[in-house]
Structure formats: C-alpha cells, structure tokens
Amino acid sequence: MQPQEIQPKYAKLNIGGSLFYTTIGTLTKHDTMLKAMFSGRMKVLADTDGWVLIDRCGKHFNSVLNFLRDEHVALPDKTHEIAELLAEAKFYLISPLVESCQQALRSRQCKIEPQCRIPLTSCSADLSQLITMSTKPTVKLLINRHNNKYSYTSASDDNLLKNVELFDKLSLRFGSRFLFIKDVSGSSEICCWSYFGLATKVAEVCCTSIVYATDKKHTKVDFPEARIYEECLNLMLYENRTEPDPELMQATSWRGAVSGMSSAYGSDDEEERTRIGLRKRLV
C-alpha cells in the first residue's frame, strides 16, 4: 500500500515583492482565480523557496485575503484607493468584492464634498463671534456691489470681479490654514480686505476710492493683487500662536490698521526694513 501524498495546508505568496503567509482553505474558500491556482486547476510559478509568485501590486492584498476569510472588508477611505482595490478584485475574479467597490464608487460620485466652506455673514455680531472663536488667522472680504452711492469708473466692475476671484483662489489654497469670511453687511465700503491675527485686526486693504469728475463723483474699484498677497503672507506669522506679540503686530500692521496702535514708520523703506528684521528674528 503506497502512502498517500499529504496536501500542504499553508501557502506562501509573493505579490509584487510583498510576502503573505495564509492557509489553502482561505485561498480556496470561494470560486475565484486563487481557488483555481491552489486547487490544482492552474499552474503556479514558485521560486526555489516555495514562494508562489503573482505579478500584481501587494498594496491591497491584505484586503483581498480578509474578504476571502470574512466575506466582507472595510473599504479604504480614499476614492482612488477603492478604485485600486476594485482592479485587484477584478484580477482575482472576486465578484462580491467587485460589486462592493463599484457600489462605493457610485455612492461617492453622487455625494460631492466641497473643498472648503466659507461663512457668509451680514451681521456684525455674527462676524465678531466668528473671528473671536476662530483658532486660525482670518481673511475677510467685504463685498457690496449695491452700496455704491456714485457711478463706477469703466474698469471697476472688472476689478470687483477680480477681487472675488482672488478670494476664491486663496480660500481653496489656504483654507486649511486661514478662516475665510465673505462679508455682505450694510457698510459704506464696496470692496475691502481685512486681516485678523489672534482676533485682532492687523491689516486692511481697501480697494475703493472716489474720483472727482467735472459733473459728479465716481467710485473707483482697484485690484491691488500684490498687496493682497503680501498681507496673506504676513498673516502666516500668526499661525500656531496663543497670545499677542506686540512687536509682531506692530511689524505686520499697515499704517495703523491695528486698533489703538499708531504707525511708527516714516517711509515705505523703513517699514520694509522693520518687517525684514522681524522675519529674520522669527526664523
């Protein structure tokens, strides 16, 4: 009587350089390509140490194995990783996992999350509360097209739109670092940027001025893009701070924008030298 050949109970897999050690029972539990490989229906490629080589990325193979063991698995949080797991499920012919991934992708396509949320305020009390409660520096754009007492100059509407577009661009880029607020409260201003650090106003860029013509006054709306960017960069100095720094607030304030603080600068050159010196000390 010849001895029966003992079938191995365990399998060693080399998936794209990632090594996995599991049971034959797990691999043959469902009708998949892995069952065909390890039940003898397909030829497998193994090295001299017995590792079965599969030319796939091993990033999601743990999820594949867990699904074979439990018939369910927690899908990744990121959409592109679900798509990657779906590709692996299709390769190994695991139909239930394919369906789970496809269903998750369909639900995410129907539910689009905004990249950032911007508060819109028309009440000064709500505005003050938002700024006070924020743990981040604040950028506020006051925009009031209907508050124009006089006629616009020819380029004002275009510049007003450019200010709004820049605000949206900055909020997408720095939304995780600053609080951005759109202010439409009843104000005499039409377009004005305000910057707050530690709930204190540190700078302001007013984009409107009055132009006197022979017959009437005109409102001019400007787009000081470089100045707006500069104040945003200055505002980064207020990140991760818990208490005011008088020297910092004086250096980053612009022509007395800080309440109760008069500007100590005699010229633009002197202001620039002070700011450069402060930045060097902070670094």
mmCIF file of C-alpha atoms in Angstrom:
data_model
loop_
_atom_site.group_PDB
_atom_site.id
_atom_site.type_symbol
_atom_site.label_atom_id
_atom_site.label_comp_id
_atom_site.label_asym_id
_atom_site.label_seq_id
_atom_site.Cartn_x
_atom_site.Cartn_y
_atom_site.Cartn_z
ATOM 1 C CA MET A 1 0.000 0.000 0.000
ATOM 2 C CA GLN A 2 1.500 3.268 -1.096
ATOM 3 C CA PRO A 3 1.433 6.182 1.354
ATOM 4 C CA GLN A 4 -0.951 8.978 0.429
ATOM 5 C CA GLU A 5 0.551 12.296 -0.584
ATOM 6 C CA ILE A 6 -0.005 14.874 2.127
ATOM 7 C CA GLN A 7 -1.504 18.035 0.731
ATOM 8 C CA PRO A 8 0.012 21.264 2.075
ATOM 9 C CA LYS A 9 -2.227 23.301 4.388
ATOM 10 C CA TYR A 10 -0.402 26.593 4.008
ATOM 11 C CA ALA A 11 0.648 28.793 1.098
ATOM 12 C CA LYS A 12 3.422 31.340 0.757
ATOM 13 C CA LEU A 13 2.691 34.147 -1.701
ATOM 14 C CA ASN A 14 4.967 36.764 -3.150
ATOM 15 C CA ILE A 15 2.661 39.514 -4.500
ATOM 16 C CA GLY A 16 4.816 42.030 -6.318
ATOM 17 C CA GLY A 17 7.524 41.764 -3.666
ATOM 18 C CA SER A 18 5.155 41.754 -0.659
ATOM 19 C CA LEU A 19 5.128 38.418 1.201
ATOM 20 C CA PHE A 20 1.958 36.798 2.570
ATOM 21 C CA TYR A 21 1.502 33.548 4.500
ATOM 22 C CA THR A 22 -2.007 32.112 4.634
ATOM 23 C CA THR A 23 -3.942 28.848 4.511
ATOM 24 C CA ILE A 24 -5.006 26.915 1.452
ATOM 25 C CA GLY A 25 -8.511 26.899 2.935
ATOM 26 C CA THR A 26 -8.697 30.699 2.777
ATOM 27 C CA LEU A 27 -7.470 30.808 -0.817
ATOM 28 C CA THR A 28 -9.929 28.123 -1.968
ATOM 29 C CA LYS A 29 -12.918 29.236 0.087
ATOM 30 C CA HIS A 30 -14.660 30.996 -2.816
ATOM 31 C CA ASP A 31 -14.787 30.362 -6.548
ATOM 32 C CA THR A 32 -12.024 32.761 -7.591
ATOM 33 C CA MET A 33 -8.832 32.687 -9.574
ATOM 34 C CA LEU A 34 -6.942 31.991 -6.351
ATOM 35 C CA LYS A 35 -9.016 28.837 -5.831
ATOM 36 C CA ALA A 36 -8.153 27.726 -9.346
ATOM 37 C CA MET A 37 -4.451 28.325 -8.661
ATOM 38 C CA PHE A 38 -4.294 26.467 -5.349
ATOM 39 C CA SER A 39 -6.682 23.621 -6.112
ATOM 40 C CA GLY A 40 -4.500 22.347 -8.949
ATOM 41 C CA ARG A 41 -6.637 23.626 -11.831
ATOM 42 C CA MET A 42 -3.996 26.192 -12.818
ATOM 43 C CA LYS A 43 -0.233 26.049 -12.917
ATOM 44 C CA VAL A 44 1.532 28.309 -10.459
ATOM 45 C CA LEU A 45 5.006 29.829 -10.607
ATOM 46 C CA ALA A 46 7.107 29.334 -7.483
ATOM 47 C CA ASP A 47 10.716 30.095 -6.604
ATOM 48 C CA THR A 48 13.197 27.684 -5.004
ATOM 49 C CA ASP A 49 11.947 28.579 -1.502
ATOM 50 C CA GLY A 50 8.369 27.745 -2.349
ATOM 51 C CA TRP A 51 7.027 31.294 -2.642
ATOM 52 C CA VAL A 52 4.278 31.456 -5.261
ATOM 53 C CA LEU A 53 4.864 34.485 -7.456
ATOM 54 C CA ILE A 54 1.947 36.661 -8.603
ATOM 55 C CA ASP A 55 2.810 39.680 -10.693
ATOM 56 C CA ARG A 56 0.485 42.178 -9.007
ATOM 57 C CA CYS A 57 0.886 45.035 -6.529
ATOM 58 C CA GLY A 58 0.633 43.784 -2.953
ATOM 59 C CA LYS A 59 -0.746 47.057 -1.552
ATOM 60 C CA HIS A 60 -4.333 45.814 -1.220
ATOM 61 C CA PHE A 61 -3.788 42.053 -0.960
ATOM 62 C CA ASN A 62 -4.450 42.112 2.790
ATOM 63 C CA SER A 63 -7.936 43.428 1.985
ATOM 64 C CA VAL A 64 -8.352 40.642 -0.569
ATOM 65 C CA LEU A 65 -7.413 37.990 1.993
ATOM 66 C CA ASN A 66 -9.669 39.486 4.684
ATOM 67 C CA PHE A 67 -12.586 39.466 2.260
ATOM 68 C CA LEU A 68 -11.935 35.790 1.450
ATOM 69 C CA ARG A 69 -11.853 34.997 5.183
ATOM 70 C CA ASP A 70 -14.893 37.010 6.360
ATOM 71 C CA GLU A 71 -16.849 37.742 3.145
ATOM 72 C CA HIS A 72 -16.681 41.457 3.946
ATOM 73 C CA VAL A 73 -13.937 44.032 4.454
ATOM 74 C CA ALA A 74 -13.710 47.707 5.360
ATOM 75 C CA LEU A 75 -13.093 49.655 2.164
ATOM 76 C CA PRO A 76 -10.431 52.381 2.044
ATOM 77 C CA ASP A 77 -11.399 55.977 2.812
ATOM 78 C CA LYS A 78 -9.945 57.497 -0.341
ATOM 79 C CA THR A 79 -11.717 57.138 -3.658
ATOM 80 C CA HIS A 80 -8.594 56.334 -5.657
ATOM 81 C CA GLU A 81 -7.696 53.523 -3.229
ATOM 82 C CA ILE A 82 -11.159 51.991 -3.659
ATOM 83 C CA ALA A 83 -10.544 52.088 -7.407
ATOM 84 C CA GLU A 84 -7.206 50.322 -6.862
ATOM 85 C CA LEU A 85 -8.857 47.611 -4.755
ATOM 86 C CA LEU A 86 -11.516 47.226 -7.445
ATOM 87 C CA ALA A 87 -8.794 46.494 -10.014
ATOM 88 C CA GLU A 88 -7.340 43.793 -7.761
ATOM 89 C CA ALA A 89 -10.764 42.255 -7.139
ATOM 90 C CA LYS A 90 -11.357 42.067 -10.882
ATOM 91 C CA PHE A 91 -7.968 40.421 -11.436
ATOM 92 C CA TYR A 92 -8.618 37.721 -8.817
ATOM 93 C CA LEU A 93 -12.246 37.318 -10.056
ATOM 94 C CA ILE A 94 -13.791 38.022 -6.651
ATOM 95 C CA SER A 95 -17.274 39.072 -7.787
ATOM 96 C CA PRO A 96 -18.750 40.132 -4.381
ATOM 97 C CA LEU A 97 -15.763 42.377 -3.688
ATOM 98 C CA VAL A 98 -16.029 43.861 -7.181
ATOM 99 C CA GLU A 99 -19.658 44.742 -6.511
ATOM 100 C CA SER A 100 -18.848 46.296 -3.102
ATOM 101 C CA CYS A 101 -16.162 48.520 -4.597
ATOM 102 C CA GLN A 102 -18.354 49.565 -7.519
ATOM 103 C CA GLN A 103 -21.233 50.423 -5.215
ATOM 104 C CA ALA A 104 -18.951 52.519 -3.012
ATOM 105 C CA LEU A 105 -17.612 54.413 -6.022
ATOM 106 C CA ARG A 106 -21.134 55.079 -7.313
ATOM 107 C CA SER A 107 -22.256 56.488 -3.963
ATOM 108 C CA ARG A 108 -19.239 58.783 -3.803
ATOM 109 C CA GLN A 109 -19.931 60.132 -7.270
ATOM 110 C CA CYS A 110 -23.434 61.112 -6.140
ATOM 111 C CA LYS A 111 -22.123 62.786 -2.990
ATOM 112 C CA ILE A 112 -19.674 65.561 -3.821
ATOM 113 C CA GLU A 113 -17.995 67.105 -0.806
ATOM 114 C CA PRO A 114 -16.976 70.796 -1.048
ATOM 115 C CA GLN A 115 -13.271 71.518 -0.861
ATOM 116 C CA CYS A 116 -13.832 74.313 1.622
ATOM 117 C CA ARG A 117 -16.698 76.091 3.379
ATOM 118 C CA ILE A 118 -16.782 79.888 3.580
ATOM 119 C CA PRO A 119 -19.094 81.622 6.068
ATOM 120 C CA LEU A 120 -21.244 84.384 4.576
ATOM 121 C CA THR A 121 -22.234 86.999 7.129
ATOM 122 C CA SER A 122 -24.452 90.057 7.049
ATOM 123 C CA CYS A 123 -24.469 90.712 10.785
ATOM 124 C CA SER A 124 -21.659 92.463 12.640
ATOM 125 C CA ALA A 125 -22.325 90.434 15.814
ATOM 126 C CA ASP A 126 -22.024 87.127 13.955
ATOM 127 C CA LEU A 127 -18.897 88.403 12.228
ATOM 128 C CA SER A 128 -17.270 89.341 15.535
ATOM 129 C CA GLN A 129 -18.137 85.939 17.004
ATOM 130 C CA LEU A 130 -16.665 84.072 14.029
ATOM 131 C CA ILE A 131 -13.387 85.969 14.270
ATOM 132 C CA THR A 132 -13.152 85.653 18.051
ATOM 133 C CA MET A 133 -13.848 81.906 18.131
ATOM 134 C CA SER A 134 -11.502 81.029 15.278
ATOM 135 C CA THR A 135 -8.226 79.359 16.210
ATOM 136 C CA LYS A 136 -6.784 80.353 12.843
ATOM 137 C CA PRO A 137 -5.916 83.732 11.329
ATOM 138 C CA THR A 138 -8.819 85.267 9.429
ATOM 139 C CA VAL A 139 -9.129 86.799 5.967
ATOM 140 C CA LYS A 140 -12.346 88.763 5.401
ATOM 141 C CA LEU A 141 -13.557 90.215 2.140
ATOM 142 C CA LEU A 142 -16.279 92.813 2.389
ATOM 143 C CA ILE A 143 -18.063 92.894 -0.943
ATOM 144 C CA ASN A 144 -21.130 95.080 -1.503
ATOM 145 C CA ARG A 145 -21.937 95.892 -5.109
ATOM 146 C CA HIS A 146 -25.230 97.586 -4.142
ATOM 147 C CA ASN A 147 -23.597 100.059 -1.735
ATOM 148 C CA ASN A 148 -22.271 102.334 -4.462
ATOM 149 C CA LYS A 149 -23.501 105.879 -3.903
ATOM 150 C CA TYR A 150 -21.971 107.114 -7.114
ATOM 151 C CA SER A 151 -21.270 105.736 -10.579
ATOM 152 C CA TYR A 152 -18.382 103.360 -11.231
ATOM 153 C CA THR A 153 -15.418 104.054 -13.413
ATOM 154 C CA SER A 154 -15.090 101.965 -16.566
ATOM 155 C CA ALA A 155 -12.797 99.263 -15.122
ATOM 156 C CA SER A 156 -14.419 98.989 -11.681
ATOM 157 C CA ASP A 157 -16.754 96.086 -12.404
ATOM 158 C CA ASP A 158 -13.887 94.030 -13.831
ATOM 159 C CA ASN A 159 -11.693 94.787 -10.822
ATOM 160 C CA LEU A 160 -14.526 93.923 -8.439
ATOM 161 C CA LEU A 161 -14.809 90.520 -10.100
ATOM 162 C CA LYS A 162 -11.028 90.036 -9.924
ATOM 163 C CA ASN A 163 -11.110 90.614 -6.167
ATOM 164 C CA VAL A 164 -13.818 87.984 -5.738
ATOM 165 C CA GLU A 165 -11.942 85.506 -7.943
ATOM 166 C CA LEU A 166 -8.722 86.034 -5.961
ATOM 167 C CA PHE A 167 -10.609 85.497 -2.695
ATOM 168 C CA ASP A 168 -11.958 82.183 -4.007
ATOM 169 C CA LYS A 169 -8.498 81.162 -5.214
ATOM 170 C CA LEU A 170 -6.885 81.973 -1.844
ATOM 171 C CA SER A 171 -9.618 80.152 0.086
ATOM 172 C CA LEU A 172 -9.010 76.978 -1.921
ATOM 173 C CA ARG A 173 -5.253 77.229 -1.430
ATOM 174 C CA PHE A 174 -5.103 78.267 2.238
ATOM 175 C CA GLY A 175 -8.466 77.050 3.541
ATOM 176 C CA SER A 176 -6.781 74.668 5.975
ATOM 177 C CA ARG A 177 -4.629 77.459 7.451
ATOM 178 C CA PHE A 178 -6.901 80.531 7.482
ATOM 179 C CA LEU A 179 -10.556 81.223 8.161
ATOM 180 C CA PHE A 180 -12.055 82.974 5.130
ATOM 181 C CA ILE A 181 -15.218 85.057 5.534
ATOM 182 C CA LYS A 182 -17.354 86.864 2.974
ATOM 183 C CA ASP A 183 -18.974 89.936 4.499
ATOM 184 C CA VAL A 184 -22.077 91.499 2.907
ATOM 185 C CA SER A 185 -23.114 93.593 5.896
ATOM 186 C CA GLY A 186 -24.521 97.079 5.437
ATOM 187 C CA SER A 187 -21.384 99.147 5.063
ATOM 188 C CA SER A 188 -20.333 102.209 3.157
ATOM 189 C CA GLU A 189 -17.448 100.204 1.704
ATOM 190 C CA ILE A 190 -17.787 98.317 -1.573
ATOM 191 C CA CYS A 191 -14.666 96.138 -1.617
ATOM 192 C CA CYS A 192 -12.282 95.817 1.300
ATOM 193 C CA TRP A 193 -9.918 93.096 2.560
ATOM 194 C CA SER A 194 -9.328 92.738 6.306
ATOM 195 C CA TYR A 195 -6.796 90.503 8.061
ATOM 196 C CA PHE A 196 -7.071 89.301 11.662
ATOM 197 C CA GLY A 197 -4.487 87.592 13.836
ATOM 198 C CA LEU A 198 -5.442 86.381 17.317
ATOM 199 C CA ALA A 199 -8.872 88.001 16.802
ATOM 200 C CA THR A 200 -7.246 91.407 16.293
ATOM 201 C CA LYS A 201 -7.287 93.358 13.060
ATOM 202 C CA VAL A 202 -3.715 93.625 11.824
ATOM 203 C CA ALA A 203 -4.121 94.889 8.260
ATOM 204 C CA GLU A 204 -6.614 96.225 5.779
ATOM 205 C CA VAL A 205 -6.551 96.672 2.020
ATOM 206 C CA CYS A 206 -9.314 98.991 0.830
ATOM 207 C CA CYS A 207 -9.922 98.628 -2.880
ATOM 208 C CA THR A 208 -12.154 101.652 -3.437
ATOM 209 C CA SER A 209 -11.625 105.372 -3.811
ATOM 210 C CA ILE A 210 -13.533 108.406 -5.047
ATOM 211 C CA VAL A 211 -12.653 110.034 -8.348
ATOM 212 C CA TYR A 212 -13.938 113.585 -8.852
ATOM 213 C CA ALA A 213 -15.175 114.447 -12.315
ATOM 214 C CA THR A 214 -16.471 117.785 -13.550
ATOM 215 C CA ASP A 215 -20.121 116.847 -13.158
ATOM 216 C CA LYS A 216 -20.207 114.202 -10.398
ATOM 217 C CA LYS A 217 -18.242 111.790 -8.274
ATOM 218 C CA HIS A 218 -17.229 108.312 -9.472
ATOM 219 C CA THR A 219 -16.312 105.277 -7.392
ATOM 220 C CA LYS A 220 -13.126 103.574 -8.469
ATOM 221 C CA VAL A 221 -12.552 99.918 -7.582
ATOM 222 C CA ASP A 222 -8.935 98.746 -7.757
ATOM 223 C CA PHE A 223 -7.335 95.317 -7.724
ATOM 224 C CA PRO A 224 -4.111 95.604 -5.640
ATOM 225 C CA GLU A 225 -3.200 91.950 -6.128
ATOM 226 C CA ALA A 226 0.377 92.214 -4.848
ATOM 227 C CA ARG A 227 -0.724 93.976 -1.679
ATOM 228 C CA ILE A 228 -3.430 91.382 -1.002
ATOM 229 C CA TYR A 229 -0.918 88.544 -1.379
ATOM 230 C CA GLU A 230 1.606 90.351 0.836
ATOM 231 C CA GLU A 231 -0.844 90.683 3.710
ATOM 232 C CA CYS A 232 -1.755 86.992 3.389
ATOM 233 C CA LEU A 233 1.911 86.091 3.729
ATOM 234 C CA ASN A 234 2.220 88.359 6.779
ATOM 235 C CA LEU A 235 -0.799 86.641 8.291
ATOM 236 C CA MET A 236 1.057 83.317 8.287
ATOM 237 C CA LEU A 237 3.203 84.695 11.123
ATOM 238 C CA TYR A 238 0.126 84.457 13.368
ATOM 239 C CA GLU A 239 -0.344 80.726 12.926
ATOM 240 C CA ASN A 240 0.077 78.473 15.981
ATOM 241 C CA ARG A 241 0.211 81.410 18.416
ATOM 242 C CA THR A 242 -1.805 81.609 21.625
ATOM 243 C CA GLU A 243 -1.130 85.162 22.793
ATOM 244 C CA PRO A 244 -0.436 88.529 21.154
ATOM 245 C CA ASP A 245 3.092 89.615 20.342
ATOM 246 C CA PRO A 246 3.195 93.453 20.314
ATOM 247 C CA GLU A 247 6.357 93.551 18.206
ATOM 248 C CA LEU A 248 4.875 91.165 15.653
ATOM 249 C CA MET A 249 1.591 93.047 15.481
ATOM 250 C CA GLN A 250 3.368 96.364 15.039
ATOM 251 C CA ALA A 251 5.618 94.999 12.294
ATOM 252 C CA THR A 252 2.759 93.439 10.324
ATOM 253 C CA SER A 253 0.235 96.239 10.792
ATOM 254 C CA TRP A 254 -0.101 98.642 7.885
ATOM 255 C CA ARG A 255 -0.427 102.377 8.602
ATOM 256 C CA GLY A 256 -2.137 101.945 11.918
ATOM 257 C CA ALA A 257 -4.570 99.193 10.968
ATOM 258 C CA VAL A 258 -4.289 97.775 14.483
ATOM 259 C CA SER A 259 -6.805 99.471 16.760
ATOM 260 C CA GLY A 260 -5.118 101.922 19.111
ATOM 261 C CA MET A 261 -1.698 101.444 17.520
ATOM 262 C CA SER A 262 -0.186 104.293 15.555
ATOM 263 C CA SER A 263 2.206 103.567 12.771
ATOM 264 C CA ALA A 264 5.839 104.087 13.678
ATOM 265 C CA TYR A 265 7.067 104.032 10.115
ATOM 266 C CA GLY A 266 8.324 107.180 8.458
ATOM 267 C CA SER A 267 8.507 105.721 4.954
ATOM 268 C CA ASP A 268 7.859 102.563 2.977
ATOM 269 C CA ASP A 269 11.571 101.725 3.061
ATOM 270 C CA GLU A 270 11.660 101.953 6.838
ATOM 271 C CA GLU A 271 8.568 99.758 7.087
ATOM 272 C CA GLU A 272 10.145 97.157 4.826
ATOM 273 C CA ARG A 273 13.390 97.107 6.836
ATOM 274 C CA THR A 274 11.428 96.556 10.056
ATOM 275 C CA ARG A 275 9.498 93.655 8.564
ATOM 276 C CA ILE A 276 12.625 92.003 7.196
ATOM 277 C CA GLY A 277 14.321 92.313 10.579
ATOM 278 C CA LEU A 278 11.362 90.731 12.363
ATOM 279 C CA ARG A 279 11.218 87.832 9.908
ATOM 280 C CA LYS A 280 14.913 87.130 10.450
ATOM 281 C CA ARG A 281 14.376 87.040 14.225
ATOM 282 C CA LEU A 282 11.385 84.712 13.840
ATOM 283 C CA VAL A 283 13.415 82.343 11.658
#
